[in-house]
Short mmCIF file of C-alpha atoms and ligand atoms in Angstrom, two decimals:
data_model
loop_
_atom_site.label_atom_id
_atom_site.label_comp_id
_atom_site.label_asym_id
_atom_site.label_seq_id
_atom_site.Cartn_x
_atom_site.Cartn_y
_atom_site.Cartn_z
CA MET A 67 -41.02 -206.65 5.97
CA LEU A 68 -37.83 -205.98 7.85
CA ILE A 69 -36.47 -202.59 5.97
CA VAL A 70 -33.06 -201.45 6.08
CA LYS A 71 -33.28 -197.71 5.80
CA LYS A 72 -29.95 -195.22 5.08
CA PHE A 73 -29.73 -191.71 5.67
CA GLY A 74 -26.85 -189.59 4.90
CA GLY A 75 -25.51 -186.45 6.66
CA THR A 76 -27.94 -183.80 4.95
CA SER A 77 -31.10 -185.68 5.87
CA VAL A 78 -30.63 -185.31 9.77
CA ALA A 79 -28.66 -182.04 9.68
CA ASP A 80 -30.71 -180.04 11.80
CA LYS A 81 -33.81 -180.73 14.22
CA GLU A 82 -36.91 -180.16 11.35
CA ARG A 83 -34.83 -183.03 9.02
CA ILE A 84 -34.65 -185.31 11.92
CA PHE A 85 -38.05 -184.77 12.26
CA ASN A 86 -38.88 -185.17 8.65
CA VAL A 87 -36.69 -188.64 8.88
CA ALA A 88 -38.36 -189.68 11.90
CA ARG A 89 -41.78 -189.48 10.37
CA ARG A 90 -40.96 -191.38 7.71
CA ILE A 91 -39.84 -194.28 9.55
CA ALA A 92 -43.03 -193.78 11.91
CA GLU A 93 -45.32 -194.34 8.76
CA ASP A 94 -43.59 -197.18 7.77
CA TYR A 95 -43.56 -198.49 11.65
CA LYS A 96 -46.72 -197.98 11.77
CA LYS A 97 -47.76 -200.51 8.61
CA GLY A 98 -46.05 -203.22 10.84
CA ASN A 99 -42.50 -203.41 9.14
CA GLU A 100 -39.90 -203.97 11.42
CA ILE A 101 -37.27 -201.25 10.98
CA VAL A 102 -33.71 -200.76 10.89
CA VAL A 103 -31.94 -197.29 10.66
CA VAL A 104 -28.47 -196.69 9.54
CA LEU A 105 -27.18 -192.84 10.34
CA SER A 106 -24.81 -190.62 9.22
CA ALA A 107 -23.60 -187.97 11.29
CA MET A 108 -25.17 -185.01 10.78
CA GLY A 109 -24.72 -182.37 8.43
CA LYS A 110 -20.39 -181.64 7.88
CA GLN A 111 -19.80 -183.04 11.45
CA THR A 112 -17.50 -185.54 10.21
CA ASP A 113 -15.39 -182.66 8.47
CA VAL A 114 -16.12 -180.62 11.43
CA LEU A 115 -14.61 -182.97 13.58
CA LEU A 116 -11.60 -183.77 11.43
CA GLU A 117 -10.70 -180.26 11.52
CA MET A 118 -10.99 -180.08 15.19
CA ALA A 119 -8.59 -183.12 15.25
CA ARG A 120 -6.33 -180.88 12.83
CA ASN A 121 -6.35 -177.88 15.05
CA ILE A 122 -5.07 -180.16 18.33
CA ASN A 123 -2.45 -182.14 16.16
CA PRO A 124 -1.97 -182.07 12.88
CA LYS A 125 -0.08 -185.64 13.33
CA ALA A 126 -2.81 -187.04 15.56
CA SER A 127 -2.97 -191.04 15.67
CA LYS A 128 -5.49 -192.69 13.61
CA ARG A 129 -6.87 -194.65 16.58
CA GLU A 130 -7.57 -191.45 18.23
CA ILE A 131 -9.10 -189.85 14.66
CA ASP A 132 -11.31 -192.72 14.80
CA MET A 133 -12.26 -192.94 18.56
CA LEU A 134 -13.35 -188.82 17.45
CA LEU A 135 -15.07 -189.40 14.78
CA THR A 136 -17.46 -192.25 16.23
CA THR A 137 -18.94 -189.53 17.95
CA GLY A 138 -20.81 -187.89 14.88
CA GLU A 139 -22.73 -190.92 14.37
CA GLN A 140 -23.55 -191.86 18.06
CA THR A 141 -24.66 -188.33 18.49
CA SER A 142 -27.33 -188.50 15.32
CA VAL A 143 -28.78 -192.30 16.45
CA ALA A 144 -29.44 -190.54 20.18
CA LEU A 145 -31.29 -187.52 18.61
CA MET A 146 -33.10 -190.11 16.04
CA ALA A 147 -34.25 -192.18 18.95
CA MET A 148 -35.35 -189.42 20.78
CA ALA A 149 -37.30 -187.57 18.32
CA LEU A 150 -38.86 -191.05 17.02
CA ASN A 151 -40.03 -191.39 21.05
CA ALA A 152 -41.14 -187.98 20.73
CA LEU A 153 -43.49 -189.37 17.92
CA ASP A 154 -44.64 -192.36 20.50
CA ILE A 155 -42.52 -194.82 18.45
CA PRO A 156 -40.33 -197.06 20.28
CA ALA A 157 -37.12 -197.05 19.66
CA VAL A 158 -33.36 -197.54 20.75
CA SER A 159 -30.11 -196.41 19.40
CA LEU A 160 -26.92 -198.88 19.02
CA ASN A 161 -23.46 -197.83 18.49
CA ALA A 162 -20.90 -200.38 17.02
CA PHE A 163 -19.73 -201.75 20.19
CA GLN A 164 -23.39 -202.59 21.13
CA VAL A 165 -24.40 -204.45 17.95
CA ALA A 166 -20.91 -205.80 17.75
CA MET A 167 -20.01 -205.09 14.36
CA HIS A 168 -16.72 -206.54 14.27
CA THR A 169 -13.63 -204.99 11.42
CA THR A 170 -10.28 -205.48 10.59
CA SER A 171 -8.07 -203.75 12.81
CA ALA A 172 -7.15 -200.95 10.45
CA TYR A 173 -7.96 -197.14 11.72
CA GLY A 174 -9.53 -194.87 9.35
CA ASN A 175 -10.07 -197.75 6.41
CA SER A 176 -11.28 -201.13 8.49
CA ARG A 177 -13.43 -203.54 6.60
CA LEU A 178 -16.60 -205.48 8.30
CA LYS A 179 -15.56 -208.83 8.67
CA ARG A 180 -18.97 -209.66 11.30
CA ILE A 181 -21.87 -208.43 12.64
CA ASP A 182 -23.43 -209.78 15.50
CA THR A 183 -27.49 -209.96 14.74
CA GLU A 184 -28.57 -211.07 18.23
CA ARG A 185 -28.93 -207.64 19.87
CA ILE A 186 -31.03 -206.07 17.00
CA SER A 187 -33.45 -208.94 16.89
CA VAL A 188 -34.16 -209.17 20.29
CA GLU A 189 -34.97 -205.12 20.12
CA LEU A 190 -37.18 -205.73 17.25
CA GLU A 191 -38.80 -208.70 18.62
CA ASN A 192 -39.87 -205.91 21.39
CA LYS A 193 -41.35 -203.73 18.73
CA ARG A 194 -38.75 -201.12 18.73
CA VAL A 195 -37.16 -199.01 15.76
CA VAL A 196 -33.36 -200.15 15.87
CA VAL A 197 -30.97 -197.16 15.20
CA VAL A 198 -27.51 -197.68 14.34
CA THR A 199 -24.23 -195.73 13.66
CA GLY A 200 -23.15 -195.93 10.47
CA PHE A 201 -19.43 -195.68 9.59
CA GLN A 202 -18.31 -197.51 12.60
CA GLY A 203 -16.94 -200.54 13.55
CA VAL A 204 -14.96 -202.38 16.42
CA ASN A 205 -11.61 -204.25 16.17
CA LYS A 206 -10.27 -207.42 18.35
CA MET A 207 -8.38 -204.70 20.17
CA ASP A 208 -11.89 -203.18 20.79
CA ASP A 209 -11.35 -200.15 19.64
CA TYR A 210 -13.53 -198.13 17.30
CA THR A 211 -12.32 -197.94 13.48
CA THR A 212 -14.14 -196.11 11.01
CA LEU A 213 -14.87 -197.80 7.81
CA GLY A 214 -13.79 -194.82 5.26
CA ARG A 215 -15.30 -191.56 4.21
CA GLY A 216 -18.57 -192.65 2.87
CA GLY A 217 -18.60 -195.28 4.81
CA SER A 218 -22.37 -195.55 6.02
CA ASP A 219 -23.75 -196.71 3.30
CA THR A 220 -21.20 -199.55 3.62
CA THR A 221 -23.01 -200.50 7.10
CA ALA A 222 -26.55 -200.18 5.77
CA VAL A 223 -25.67 -202.77 3.09
CA ALA A 224 -23.76 -205.12 5.96
CA LEU A 225 -26.88 -204.88 8.28
CA ALA A 226 -29.20 -205.49 5.35
CA ALA A 227 -26.98 -208.95 4.62
CA ALA A 228 -26.46 -210.25 7.85
CA LEU A 229 -30.65 -209.76 9.09
CA HIS A 230 -31.96 -210.97 5.69
CA ALA A 231 -33.93 -207.73 4.98
CA ASP A 232 -36.72 -207.38 2.49
CA THR A 233 -35.19 -204.26 1.31
CA CYS A 234 -32.13 -202.11 1.54
CA GLU A 235 -33.20 -198.25 1.41
CA ILE A 236 -30.91 -195.77 0.89
CA TYR A 237 -31.73 -192.10 1.38
CA THR A 238 -29.55 -189.11 -0.14
CA ASP A 239 -30.39 -185.72 -1.33
CA VAL A 240 -30.90 -186.38 -5.04
CA GLU A 241 -33.77 -188.39 -6.07
CA GLY A 242 -31.47 -191.65 -7.08
CA VAL A 243 -29.53 -192.25 -9.72
CA TYR A 244 -29.01 -190.29 -12.99
CA THR A 245 -27.85 -190.92 -16.51
CA ALA A 246 -25.47 -188.10 -15.81
CA ASP A 247 -24.69 -185.49 -12.56
CA PRO A 248 -27.76 -182.81 -12.98
CA ARG A 249 -25.25 -179.96 -12.25
CA LEU A 250 -23.54 -180.63 -15.84
CA VAL A 251 -25.79 -182.14 -17.89
CA SER A 252 -29.57 -180.21 -17.37
CA ASP A 253 -31.18 -182.98 -19.38
CA ALA A 254 -29.87 -185.69 -16.96
CA ARG A 255 -32.74 -187.84 -16.14
CA LYS A 256 -33.18 -190.37 -13.12
CA LEU A 257 -32.71 -193.82 -14.00
CA LYS A 258 -35.59 -196.67 -13.00
CA GLU A 259 -32.96 -199.28 -12.33
CA ILE A 260 -29.43 -199.81 -12.73
CA THR A 261 -27.36 -202.85 -12.14
CA TYR A 262 -24.83 -203.84 -9.42
CA ASP A 263 -21.73 -203.70 -12.38
CA GLU A 264 -22.97 -200.32 -13.82
CA MET A 265 -23.36 -198.72 -10.45
CA LEU A 266 -20.12 -199.58 -9.36
CA GLU A 267 -18.36 -198.24 -12.63
CA MET A 268 -20.35 -194.65 -12.02
CA ALA A 269 -19.35 -194.83 -8.65
CA SER A 270 -15.43 -195.16 -9.39
CA LEU A 271 -16.24 -192.54 -12.01
CA GLY A 272 -17.48 -190.17 -9.69
CA ALA A 273 -21.16 -190.38 -9.87
CA GLY A 274 -21.20 -189.71 -5.74
CA VAL A 275 -24.17 -191.98 -4.90
CA LEU A 276 -23.17 -194.69 -3.13
CA HIS A 277 -19.98 -196.18 -1.65
CA ASN A 278 -18.27 -198.04 -3.72
CA ARG A 279 -17.63 -200.82 -1.08
CA SER A 280 -21.35 -201.05 -0.21
CA VAL A 281 -22.30 -201.33 -4.11
CA GLU A 282 -19.46 -204.84 -4.16
CA MET A 283 -21.33 -205.98 -0.81
CA ALA A 284 -24.85 -205.95 -2.10
CA LYS A 285 -23.60 -207.51 -5.32
CA LYS A 286 -22.13 -210.30 -3.30
CA TYR A 287 -24.69 -211.09 -0.90
CA GLY A 288 -27.43 -209.96 -3.48
CA VAL A 289 -28.99 -207.01 -1.79
CA GLN A 290 -31.60 -205.38 -3.37
CA LEU A 291 -31.11 -201.39 -3.18
CA VAL A 292 -32.51 -198.45 -3.62
CA VAL A 293 -31.55 -195.22 -3.80
CA ARG A 294 -34.15 -192.59 -2.97
CA SER A 295 -34.90 -189.29 -1.46
CA SER A 296 -35.43 -188.08 1.84
CA LEU A 297 -37.02 -184.76 0.74
CA ASN A 298 -39.61 -186.32 -1.35
CA ASN A 299 -42.36 -189.68 -2.00
CA SER A 300 -40.66 -190.05 -5.68
CA GLU A 301 -39.46 -193.84 -6.37
CA GLY A 302 -35.98 -193.53 -6.88
CA THR A 303 -33.57 -195.88 -8.73
CA LEU A 304 -33.31 -199.90 -8.12
CA VAL A 305 -29.69 -201.13 -8.25
CA LYS A 306 -30.05 -204.97 -8.61
CA GLU A 307 -28.29 -207.87 -10.42
CA GLU A 308 -30.11 -208.02 -13.70
CA VAL A 309 -32.10 -204.84 -15.12
CA LYS A 310 -35.52 -206.66 -17.35
CA MET A 311 -36.93 -203.01 -18.28
CA GLU A 312 -35.86 -201.14 -21.49
CA LYS A 313 -32.55 -202.22 -22.14
CA MET A 314 -30.34 -199.50 -22.55
CA LEU A 315 -27.08 -199.09 -24.32
CA VAL A 316 -25.87 -196.72 -22.12
CA SER A 317 -27.13 -195.98 -18.81
CA GLY A 318 -24.90 -193.32 -17.79
CA VAL A 319 -22.11 -190.18 -18.88
CA ALA A 320 -19.89 -189.99 -15.89
CA SER A 321 -16.66 -187.41 -15.10
CA ASP A 322 -13.95 -187.42 -13.00
CA ARG A 323 -11.83 -184.28 -12.63
CA ASN A 324 -9.89 -185.58 -10.01
CA THR A 325 -7.04 -187.41 -12.11
CA ALA A 326 -3.80 -186.42 -13.63
CA ARG A 327 -1.23 -187.66 -16.73
CA ILE A 328 2.17 -189.38 -16.22
CA SER A 329 4.05 -190.13 -18.77
CA VAL A 330 7.57 -191.82 -18.35
CA ILE A 331 9.41 -191.34 -22.09
CA GLY A 332 12.51 -193.39 -22.79
CA LEU A 333 12.01 -196.68 -21.42
CA GLU A 334 14.25 -199.14 -22.65
CA ASP A 335 12.33 -201.26 -24.26
CA GLN A 336 13.12 -204.84 -22.67
CA PRO A 337 10.90 -207.42 -20.50
CA GLY A 338 9.90 -206.80 -17.06
CA VAL A 339 10.25 -202.97 -18.01
CA ALA A 340 6.56 -202.20 -17.35
CA PHE A 341 6.72 -204.77 -14.75
CA LYS A 342 9.08 -202.89 -12.57
CA LEU A 343 7.10 -199.75 -13.28
CA PHE A 344 3.73 -200.56 -11.92
CA ASN A 345 5.42 -202.93 -9.56
CA HIS A 346 7.17 -199.60 -7.72
CA LEU A 347 4.02 -198.01 -7.62
CA ALA A 348 2.11 -200.72 -6.29
CA ARG A 349 3.85 -200.93 -3.32
CA HIS A 350 3.12 -197.62 -2.53
CA ASP A 351 -0.29 -198.22 -2.59
CA VAL A 352 -0.51 -195.79 -5.99
CA ASN A 353 -3.80 -196.89 -8.27
CA VAL A 354 -2.99 -196.81 -11.52
CA ASP A 355 -6.24 -196.50 -14.33
CA ILE A 356 -5.49 -195.75 -18.09
CA ILE A 357 -2.56 -197.42 -19.87
CA LEU A 358 -0.89 -196.68 -22.94
CA GLN A 359 2.15 -198.23 -24.14
CA SER A 360 3.98 -196.70 -27.66
CA VAL A 361 5.50 -198.71 -29.62
CA GLY A 362 9.27 -199.59 -29.33
CA ARG A 363 11.17 -197.72 -31.79
CA ASP A 364 15.33 -197.25 -31.76
CA GLY A 365 15.07 -199.86 -28.26
CA THR A 366 12.99 -197.21 -25.97
CA LYS A 367 9.07 -196.78 -25.79
CA ASP A 368 6.85 -194.51 -23.51
CA ILE A 369 4.39 -195.77 -21.08
CA SER A 370 1.53 -193.42 -20.13
CA PHE A 371 -1.13 -193.71 -17.05
CA THR A 372 -3.44 -191.94 -14.92
CA VAL A 373 -3.53 -191.72 -11.41
CA ASN A 374 -5.74 -190.22 -8.80
CA GLU A 375 -4.73 -186.64 -8.38
CA ASP A 376 -4.45 -187.21 -4.83
CA ASP A 377 -1.31 -189.62 -5.33
CA LEU A 378 0.16 -187.80 -8.09
CA GLU A 379 3.13 -186.51 -6.03
CA GLU A 380 3.90 -189.89 -4.43
CA ALA A 381 3.53 -191.44 -7.71
CA VAL A 382 6.45 -189.04 -9.35
CA ALA A 383 8.58 -188.81 -6.11
CA THR A 384 8.21 -193.13 -6.17
CA LEU A 385 9.35 -192.81 -10.16
CA GLU A 386 12.10 -190.12 -9.65
CA ARG A 387 13.57 -192.30 -6.88
CA HIS A 388 14.18 -195.71 -9.05
CA ARG A 389 14.93 -193.74 -12.07
CA GLN A 390 18.63 -193.99 -12.07
CA GLY A 391 18.50 -197.74 -10.69
CA SER A 392 15.97 -200.31 -11.83
CA LEU A 393 13.95 -197.98 -13.89
CA LYS A 394 15.80 -196.00 -16.74
CA CYS A 395 14.30 -193.23 -18.26
CA GLN A 396 15.28 -189.97 -20.53
CA LYS A 397 12.08 -188.08 -18.62
CA ILE A 398 8.92 -188.10 -16.63
CA ASP A 399 5.93 -185.75 -17.90
CA VAL A 400 3.09 -184.38 -15.98
CA GLU A 401 -0.39 -183.30 -16.73
CA LYS A 402 -2.68 -182.63 -14.49
CA GLU A 403 -5.47 -180.24 -15.73
CA VAL A 404 -7.11 -183.52 -17.41
CA ALA A 405 -10.21 -185.42 -16.58
CA LYS A 406 -12.45 -188.66 -17.34
CA VAL A 407 -15.29 -189.13 -19.53
CA SER A 408 -17.22 -192.04 -19.62
CA VAL A 409 -19.78 -194.00 -20.95
CA VAL A 410 -21.05 -196.97 -19.39
CA GLY A 411 -23.77 -199.39 -20.02
CA ALA A 412 -24.50 -203.28 -19.61
CA GLY A 413 -25.82 -203.36 -23.32
CA MET A 414 -22.58 -202.52 -24.43
CA MET A 415 -21.54 -206.29 -24.44
CA SER A 416 -24.03 -207.02 -26.78
CA HIS A 417 -23.59 -204.17 -29.07
CA ALA A 418 -21.14 -202.61 -31.02
CA GLY A 419 -19.98 -199.14 -32.06
CA VAL A 420 -20.72 -197.62 -28.76
CA ALA A 421 -17.55 -196.16 -28.70
CA ALA A 422 -17.40 -194.63 -32.35
CA LYS A 423 -20.67 -193.14 -31.35
CA MET A 424 -18.97 -191.28 -27.96
CA PHE A 425 -15.83 -190.09 -30.16
CA GLU A 426 -18.13 -188.81 -32.79
CA ALA A 427 -19.67 -187.29 -29.74
CA LEU A 428 -16.68 -185.77 -28.78
CA TYR A 429 -15.64 -184.78 -32.77
CA ASP A 430 -18.59 -182.53 -33.01
CA VAL A 431 -17.98 -180.10 -30.62
CA GLY A 432 -13.61 -180.32 -31.41
CA VAL A 433 -12.55 -182.34 -28.06
CA ASN A 434 -9.45 -183.69 -28.33
CA ILE A 435 -8.83 -187.77 -26.83
CA LYS A 436 -5.59 -187.99 -25.27
CA MET A 437 -6.22 -191.43 -23.76
CA ILE A 438 -8.86 -194.20 -24.24
CA SER A 439 -9.71 -197.13 -22.29
CA THR A 440 -12.04 -199.83 -21.83
CA SER A 441 -14.06 -202.63 -20.35
CA GLU A 442 -16.97 -204.69 -21.18
CA ILE A 443 -19.15 -201.94 -20.07
CA ARG A 444 -17.76 -198.77 -20.33
CA VAL A 445 -15.29 -196.65 -22.25
CA THR A 446 -13.15 -193.87 -20.74
CA VAL A 447 -11.65 -191.12 -22.30
CA LEU A 448 -9.16 -188.82 -20.80
CA ILE A 449 -9.87 -184.93 -21.97
CA ASP A 450 -8.44 -181.52 -20.99
CA ASP A 451 -10.53 -180.70 -18.19
CA ILE A 452 -11.52 -177.46 -19.38
CA HIS A 453 -13.70 -179.39 -21.83
CA VAL A 454 -15.57 -181.97 -19.63
CA GLU A 455 -18.82 -179.80 -19.09
CA LYS A 456 -19.69 -179.76 -22.90
CA ALA A 457 -17.98 -183.32 -23.46
CA MET A 458 -20.82 -184.59 -21.15
CA ASN A 459 -23.26 -182.17 -22.44
CA ALA A 460 -22.20 -183.74 -26.14
CA VAL A 461 -21.76 -187.31 -25.37
CA HIS A 462 -25.01 -187.47 -22.90
CA GLU A 463 -26.99 -186.39 -25.95
CA LYS A 464 -25.85 -188.38 -28.37
CA PHE A 465 -26.87 -191.40 -26.34
CA PHE A 466 -29.74 -189.89 -24.44
CA ALA A 467 -31.74 -187.45 -26.84
CA SER A 468 -34.19 -189.80 -28.36
CA GLN A 469 -35.14 -191.47 -25.44
CA LEU A 470 -36.11 -187.84 -23.60
N1 LIG B 730 -19.94 -189.15 8.29
C1 LIG B 730 -19.03 -190.17 7.49
C2 LIG B 730 -18.42 -189.38 6.31
O1 LIG B 730 -18.92 -188.17 6.21
C3 LIG B 730 -19.64 -191.18 6.93
C4 LIG B 730 -21.04 -191.10 5.94
O2 LIG B 730 -21.56 -190.19 5.83
O3 LIG B 730 -20.97 -192.28 5.38
O4 LIG B 730 -18.08 -189.39 5.63
MG1 MG B 731 -22.56 -190.58 1.13
#
């Protein structure tokens, strides 16, 4: 079997953990598998490097920041190859340049375009474990680029796709994907399987186990993922196209506090108003989420929507700038202390009543719903963020109590 194994920063944070990982790799290698390992930088090294950059020059160019950040992964792969060698396992480390992992030009947030597999294949034929830097690539100027925070997952999936690997294992410090964040919901349990689509919804809702783009890529190329713990041997969670096991109505409850609500009050009730509003925001790369428009009255209407809290300032500034011009309104109202709580499940496509059940759970604990949005496999509500924990537990219990 050809196996791609990705280990995150905590899994390689120090000597002991590096050897833990090396021993696991050695086990699979000795069984006759071909192994490609993808690593993140050790521990919080990426943050440390970012802080160093800020300290020298708060306005450092993205090119130089990428040049710096890529040293983090380069350190961990070299040390891992050394550790494997110390265990008498032949291994070689390769960075993005040596493999040739080609990306788009954008520093700090590039996308993988193509991976040359020749060098890796030759090394595998020579019976070496190949240890590859995650998170980085090379653009057409032959400069290093990075794929965005958490990007090593995407490197692993892309390599698995390019090499036609039999499986792609993502090792992390949790045991898999859970029905809810175990830090918030003590009854949360590990899922055996989850679909790509559910995982994408969960990831974008703040269940930070996998990089979103890695799941998109896995879906596109049909790469089966396994999320499992680097600390023990428990089974983990399979991420795949369809799950055939117990068809659960809902597979998880997720929350996201990093959200804010903006209401634009007293807009003209005319064609093109929503277009103008959201077009201005799109031009400034502000992603909007839940959108709610009121019924028009006296020739005016209100539009409310949520944005990521990091984009709030930009969003409000953009709206204020256009307020006197193309976007006449009476007031712009902002609320930061809000959070999203969502239930996600492929099962709800064919079952009625999921939304009602969720709303009932919130009613039971006296939590008021401010906004609602749905997709085929998700129901999201916006609530006051002080109620997140209470709401999560109530909703989780409603859907999962009978299954525990
Ligand atoms: N080291 C990078 C980060 O901290 C990439 C990764 O861990 O996936 O974001
Ligand atoms: Mg990660």
